[in-house]
Amino acid sequence: MALPNIILRNLSTKQFFNHFARTISTAGIIVIGDEILRGQIQDTNSQYLTQEIRKMGVLVKKISVIGDVVHEVAEEVRIFSTKYHHVVTAGGIGPTHDDITYEAVGLAFSQPLILNQTLKEICQKFYKTTDVKSPGMKMAYIPQQAKLLFKHSAFEEPMLYPNVSLNNVYMFPGIPELLKKSFNCVKGAYFKSPERFFMKSVYLKVPESQIIEILEKVVKENPEVQVGSYPKLFHDQYKVKLTVESLNENNTKAAFEKLIALLPKEYIVEEGEIKEK
C-alpha cells in the first residue's frame, strides 16, 4: 500500500508548487562543516532555519550539507544563488583554518576578500590583537562588496558581530545559540515576503493505509493546498498525523473541513490528547 501513498504525496506537492510557483519566495540552506558529514555533530541549524524562514512566508526548497572545501562551497553557493531568492549559509565563520565561508562566498561571486575596518575594530577588541595577519583577525576579512547588518529594528539590541551578506546570500555562524541570535536580529530585513503559510492538522488512530482513498479525494479536489501524511510507529496515542497547508487561510480551512467530514469519527484522536514524542 506504500506506492499509492508516495504517488499521493508527490501529486499533492506538485499541485501545490505549481499553483504558487509565480508568487512565492524561495530559499535554499547550505550547512557547512566537516563535523556534520562525519556524524560528530548533529545538525539542528537547518531545522531551526527552515521553521523560521517558513514563518516568514518563504518556502525552503533545498538543504545541502557541504564539507570545509572552498571550491565545493563556492560552487554550491553559485547554484543556489541562481535558483532561489534567498540563500542562507550556516557554519564556517570563525578564526580557525576550517572557517572558509567568507572565502567561498567571495569566490562564488568573484569577489576578493578585503579587510573591513568595522570588523577590524571588533576583532581587535574581542581577540586583543592588532596584528591583521593573526587568526583573530580572520573574521575581519570579507568579500569586497559584502554588507554588514547589526540589527533590523531600532528597538533591538545590536549584535557584537554583525551578519555578513553578499547579494542574496546571508552568512550565519554554525554555533546554534549564535545562529539563532543573529538570525532573529536580521530576519526581518532579509525575508519580506507578503505570503504566510496556514496549516491545520489532525491525528488518527488508524494507519495511513486505511485512509488513502480519502486523502486522494481531498488532494484532487483541492489543488491549491498541500496535504501531508506522516505515519508514527510505536506511539500509544496515534498512528498517523495529517496536515493541510496553503498560502490562503480560507483554502486551508475549506480543505481541512472536507477532510474531517470524510474521515470516520472513530478514526480521529480528540484534541488535547496528543503528546508528541
CSV table of C-alpha atoms in Angstrom, one decimal:
chain,number,residue,atom,x,y,z
A,1,MET,CA,0.0,0.0,0.0
A,2,ALA,CA,3.0,2.3,0.1
A,3,LEU,CA,3.2,3.1,-3.6
A,4,PRO,CA,-0.2,4.9,-3.8
A,5,ASN,CA,0.7,7.0,-0.8
A,6,ILE,CA,4.0,8.0,-2.4
A,7,ILE,CA,2.1,9.0,-5.6
A,8,LEU,CA,-0.4,10.9,-3.4
A,9,ARG,CA,2.3,12.9,-1.7
A,10,ASN,CA,4.1,13.7,-5.0
A,11,LEU,CA,0.8,14.8,-6.6
A,12,SER,CA,-0.1,17.0,-3.6
A,13,THR,CA,3.3,18.6,-3.6
A,14,LYS,CA,3.4,19.1,-7.4
A,15,GLN,CA,0.0,20.7,-7.5
A,16,PHE,CA,0.8,23.0,-4.5
A,17,PHE,CA,4.1,24.2,-6.0
A,18,ASN,CA,2.6,24.7,-9.5
A,19,HIS,CA,-0.2,26.7,-8.0
A,20,PHE,CA,2.1,29.2,-6.3
A,21,ALA,CA,5.2,29.0,-8.4
A,22,ARG,CA,4.8,32.5,-9.7
A,23,THR,CA,4.2,34.2,-6.3
A,24,ILE,CA,6.1,32.5,-3.5
A,25,SER,CA,9.6,33.4,-2.5
A,26,THR,CA,12.1,30.5,-2.1
A,27,ALA,CA,15.2,29.8,-0.1
A,28,GLY,CA,18.0,27.3,0.0
A,29,ILE,CA,20.1,26.4,3.1
A,30,ILE,CA,23.7,25.4,2.9
A,31,VAL,CA,25.1,23.8,6.1
A,32,ILE,CA,28.9,24.0,6.1
A,33,GLY,CA,31.2,21.7,8.2
A,34,ASP,CA,33.1,18.5,8.1
A,35,GLU,CA,31.9,17.7,11.5
A,36,ILE,CA,28.4,17.3,10.2
A,37,LEU,CA,29.4,14.9,7.4
A,38,ARG,CA,31.4,12.9,9.9
A,39,GLY,CA,28.5,12.5,12.2
A,40,GLN,CA,30.4,14.2,15.1
A,41,ILE,CA,27.8,17.0,15.5
A,42,GLN,CA,24.1,16.8,14.9
A,43,ASP,CA,22.8,19.5,12.6
A,44,THR,CA,20.0,21.4,14.3
A,45,ASN,CA,20.6,24.6,12.5
A,46,SER,CA,18.8,23.6,9.2
A,47,GLN,CA,15.7,22.5,11.1
A,48,TYR,CA,15.6,25.8,13.0
A,49,LEU,CA,16.2,27.9,9.9
A,50,THR,CA,13.6,26.1,7.9
A,51,GLN,CA,11.0,26.6,10.6
A,52,GLU,CA,11.8,30.3,11.0
A,53,ILE,CA,12.1,31.0,7.3
A,54,ARG,CA,8.7,29.3,6.7
A,55,LYS,CA,7.1,31.5,9.3
A,56,MET,CA,8.3,34.5,7.2
A,57,GLY,CA,6.3,33.2,4.2
A,58,VAL,CA,9.3,31.8,2.3
A,59,LEU,CA,9.4,28.3,1.0
A,60,VAL,CA,12.7,26.4,1.7
A,61,LYS,CA,13.3,24.3,-1.4
A,62,LYS,CA,16.6,22.6,-0.6
A,63,ILE,CA,19.0,21.9,2.2
A,64,SER,CA,22.6,21.0,1.3
A,65,VAL,CA,25.4,19.9,3.7
A,66,ILE,CA,29.0,20.6,2.4
A,67,GLY,CA,32.4,20.0,3.9
A,68,ASP,CA,35.0,22.6,4.6
A,69,VAL,CA,36.3,22.8,1.0
A,70,VAL,CA,36.3,26.2,-0.5
A,71,HIS,CA,35.7,25.4,-4.2
A,72,GLU,CA,32.9,23.0,-3.3
A,73,VAL,CA,31.1,25.5,-1.1
A,74,ALA,CA,31.6,28.2,-3.7
A,75,GLU,CA,30.0,26.0,-6.4
A,76,GLU,CA,27.0,25.2,-4.3
A,77,VAL,CA,26.5,28.9,-3.4
A,78,ARG,CA,26.7,29.8,-7.1
A,79,ILE,CA,24.0,27.2,-7.9
A,80,PHE,CA,21.7,28.1,-5.0
A,81,SER,CA,22.0,31.9,-5.7
A,82,THR,CA,20.6,31.5,-9.2
A,83,LYS,CA,17.9,29.0,-8.3
A,84,TYR,CA,16.4,30.6,-5.1
A,85,HIS,CA,15.5,34.1,-4.0
A,86,HIS,CA,17.4,33.7,-0.7
A,87,VAL,CA,20.4,31.6,0.3
A,88,VAL,CA,21.3,31.0,3.9
A,89,THR,CA,24.6,29.5,5.0
A,90,ALA,CA,25.3,28.1,8.4
A,91,GLY,CA,28.8,27.4,9.7
A,92,GLY,CA,32.3,28.1,8.6
A,93,ILE,CA,32.6,31.5,10.2
A,94,GLY,CA,35.4,32.0,12.8
A,95,PRO,CA,39.1,32.3,13.4
A,96,THR,CA,40.3,28.8,12.6
A,97,HIS,CA,41.7,27.2,9.5
A,98,ASP,CA,38.5,25.4,8.6
A,99,ASP,CA,36.3,28.6,8.7
A,100,ILE,CA,36.1,29.1,4.9
A,101,THR,CA,32.6,30.5,4.3
A,102,TYR,CA,33.6,34.1,3.5
A,103,GLU,CA,36.3,33.0,1.2
A,104,ALA,CA,34.0,30.5,-0.6
A,105,VAL,CA,31.1,33.0,-1.0
A,106,GLY,CA,33.6,35.6,-2.3
A,107,LEU,CA,34.9,33.0,-4.8
A,108,ALA,CA,31.3,32.3,-5.9
A,109,PHE,CA,30.8,35.9,-6.9
A,110,SER,CA,34.4,36.6,-8.0
A,111,GLN,CA,34.9,38.9,-5.0
A,112,PRO,CA,38.3,39.2,-3.3
A,113,LEU,CA,38.5,39.3,0.5
A,114,ILE,CA,39.3,42.7,1.9
A,115,LEU,CA,40.0,43.9,5.5
A,116,ASN,CA,36.8,45.6,6.6
A,117,GLN,CA,37.6,48.4,9.0
A,118,THR,CA,34.4,48.0,11.1
A,119,LEU,CA,35.1,44.3,11.6
A,120,LYS,CA,38.8,45.0,12.2
A,121,GLU,CA,37.9,47.2,15.2
A,122,ILE,CA,35.6,44.5,16.5
A,123,CYS,CA,38.2,41.7,16.2
A,124,GLN,CA,40.8,43.9,17.8
A,125,LYS,CA,38.7,44.3,20.9
A,126,PHE,CA,37.5,40.7,21.1
A,127,TYR,CA,40.7,38.9,20.3
A,128,LYS,CA,43.0,41.5,21.9
A,129,THR,CA,45.3,41.8,18.8
A,130,THR,CA,46.3,44.5,16.3
A,131,ASP,CA,48.1,42.0,14.0
A,132,VAL,CA,45.9,41.9,10.8
A,133,LYS,CA,47.5,38.6,9.9
A,134,SER,CA,46.6,36.9,13.2
A,135,PRO,CA,43.9,34.2,13.4
A,136,GLY,CA,41.8,36.5,15.5
A,137,MET,CA,41.6,38.9,12.5
A,138,LYS,CA,40.3,36.3,10.1
A,139,MET,CA,36.7,37.3,10.7
A,140,ALA,CA,37.5,40.9,9.6
A,141,TYR,CA,38.2,39.7,6.0
A,142,ILE,CA,35.0,39.6,4.0
A,143,PRO,CA,34.1,39.7,0.3
A,144,GLN,CA,34.7,43.2,-1.2
A,145,GLN,CA,31.1,44.1,-1.8
A,146,ALA,CA,29.7,42.3,1.2
A,147,LYS,CA,27.3,44.2,3.5
A,148,LEU,CA,27.1,44.3,7.3
A,149,LEU,CA,23.9,44.3,9.3
A,150,PHE,CA,24.0,44.6,13.1
A,151,LYS,CA,20.2,44.7,13.6
A,152,HIS,CA,17.0,45.2,11.7
A,153,SER,CA,14.9,47.2,14.1
A,154,ALA,CA,15.7,50.3,16.1
A,155,PHE,CA,14.1,48.5,19.1
A,156,GLU,CA,16.6,45.7,19.0
A,157,GLU,CA,20.0,45.4,20.7
A,158,PRO,CA,22.7,45.4,18.1
A,159,MET,CA,24.9,42.3,17.8
A,160,LEU,CA,28.5,42.5,18.8
A,161,TYR,CA,29.4,40.9,15.4
A,162,PRO,CA,27.1,41.7,12.5
A,163,ASN,CA,25.6,39.4,9.9
A,164,VAL,CA,27.5,39.5,6.6
A,165,SER,CA,25.7,39.2,3.3
A,166,LEU,CA,26.6,39.3,-0.3
A,167,ASN,CA,23.9,39.7,-3.0
A,168,ASN,CA,21.2,37.2,-1.9
A,169,VAL,CA,23.5,35.1,0.3
A,170,TYR,CA,23.3,35.6,4.1
A,171,MET,CA,26.0,34.0,6.2
A,172,PHE,CA,25.4,32.8,9.7
A,173,PRO,CA,27.7,31.1,12.3
A,174,GLY,CA,27.4,27.4,13.0
A,175,ILE,CA,27.1,27.6,16.8
A,176,PRO,CA,23.3,27.1,17.2
A,177,GLU,CA,23.0,29.7,20.0
A,178,LEU,CA,24.8,32.4,18.0
A,179,LEU,CA,23.0,31.5,14.8
A,180,LYS,CA,19.6,31.9,16.5
A,181,LYS,CA,20.5,35.2,18.0
A,182,SER,CA,21.9,36.5,14.7
A,183,PHE,CA,19.0,35.3,12.6
A,184,ASN,CA,16.4,36.8,14.9
A,185,CYS,CA,18.2,40.2,14.7
A,186,VAL,CA,18.2,40.4,10.9
A,187,LYS,CA,15.5,38.1,9.5
A,188,GLY,CA,13.0,41.0,9.1
A,189,ALA,CA,15.5,42.7,6.8
A,190,TYR,CA,16.1,39.7,4.6
A,191,PHE,CA,12.8,37.9,4.4
A,192,LYS,CA,10.0,40.3,3.4
A,193,SER,CA,7.5,38.0,1.7
A,194,PRO,CA,3.9,39.1,1.9
A,195,GLU,CA,2.8,35.5,2.0
A,196,ARG,CA,2.1,33.3,5.0
A,197,PHE,CA,1.5,29.6,5.4
A,198,PHE,CA,-1.7,28.4,7.1
A,199,MET,CA,-1.8,24.9,8.4
A,200,LYS,CA,-4.2,22.6,10.2
A,201,SER,CA,-3.6,19.1,11.5
A,202,VAL,CA,-5.4,16.1,12.8
A,203,TYR,CA,-4.2,12.9,14.4
A,204,LEU,CA,-5.6,9.5,13.6
A,205,LYS,CA,-5.8,6.2,15.4
A,206,VAL,CA,-5.6,4.1,12.2
A,207,PRO,CA,-2.6,3.6,9.8
A,208,GLU,CA,-2.5,5.6,6.6
A,209,SER,CA,-3.2,2.5,4.5
A,210,GLN,CA,-6.8,2.8,5.7
A,211,ILE,CA,-7.2,6.4,4.5
A,212,ILE,CA,-5.5,6.5,1.1
A,213,GLU,CA,-8.7,6.9,-0.9
A,214,ILE,CA,-9.9,9.8,1.4
A,215,LEU,CA,-6.6,11.6,1.0
A,216,GLU,CA,-6.6,11.1,-2.8
A,217,LYS,CA,-10.1,12.7,-2.9
A,218,VAL,CA,-9.0,15.7,-0.8
A,219,VAL,CA,-5.9,16.2,-2.9
A,220,LYS,CA,-7.6,16.1,-6.2
A,221,GLU,CA,-10.4,18.4,-5.2
A,222,ASN,CA,-8.1,20.9,-3.5
A,223,PRO,CA,-5.1,21.6,-5.8
A,224,GLU,CA,-4.3,24.8,-4.0
A,225,VAL,CA,-3.4,23.1,-0.7
A,226,GLN,CA,-0.7,20.7,0.3
A,227,VAL,CA,-1.8,17.5,2.1
A,228,GLY,CA,0.8,15.8,4.3
A,229,SER,CA,0.6,12.3,5.8
A,230,TYR,CA,3.1,11.4,8.4
A,231,PRO,CA,3.0,7.9,9.9
A,232,LYS,CA,4.2,7.3,13.5
A,233,LEU,CA,5.4,3.9,14.6
A,234,PHE,CA,5.1,2.7,18.2
A,235,HIS,CA,3.1,5.7,19.5
A,236,ASP,CA,0.4,4.8,22.0
A,237,GLN,CA,-1.9,7.7,21.0
A,238,TYR,CA,-1.9,8.0,17.2
A,239,LYS,CA,-0.7,6.2,14.1
A,240,VAL,CA,-0.6,9.0,11.6
A,241,LYS,CA,-0.7,12.8,11.5
A,242,LEU,CA,-2.4,14.6,8.7
A,243,THR,CA,-1.7,18.2,7.7
A,244,VAL,CA,-3.4,20.6,5.3
A,245,GLU,CA,-1.5,23.7,4.3
A,246,SER,CA,-1.7,26.5,1.9
A,247,LEU,CA,-1.0,30.2,1.5
A,248,ASN,CA,-4.7,31.1,1.9
A,249,GLU,CA,-6.4,30.7,5.2
A,250,ASN,CA,-9.8,30.1,3.7
A,251,ASN,CA,-8.5,27.4,1.3
A,252,THR,CA,-6.8,25.7,4.2
A,253,LYS,CA,-9.9,25.8,6.3
A,254,ALA,CA,-12.2,24.5,3.5
A,255,ALA,CA,-9.9,21.6,2.6
A,256,PHE,CA,-9.4,20.6,6.2
A,257,GLU,CA,-13.2,20.7,6.9
A,258,LYS,CA,-13.6,18.4,3.8
A,259,LEU,CA,-11.0,16.1,5.2
A,260,ILE,CA,-12.6,15.9,8.6
A,261,ALA,CA,-16.0,15.3,7.0
A,262,LEU,CA,-14.7,12.3,5.0
A,263,LEU,CA,-12.9,10.7,8.0
A,264,PRO,CA,-14.9,8.4,10.2
A,265,LYS,CA,-15.2,10.0,13.6
A,266,GLU,CA,-13.8,6.9,15.3
A,267,TYR,CA,-10.5,7.4,13.4
A,268,ILE,CA,-9.9,10.8,14.9
A,269,VAL,CA,-7.9,11.4,18.1
A,270,GLU,CA,-9.6,14.1,20.2
A,271,GLU,CA,-7.7,17.4,20.5
A,272,GLY,CA,-5.7,17.8,23.6
A,273,GLU,CA,-4.9,14.1,24.0
A,274,ILE,CA,-1.7,14.1,21.9
A,275,LYS,CA,1.7,14.3,23.4
A,276,GLU,CA,4.4,14.3,20.7
A,277,LYS,CA,7.4,12.1,21.3
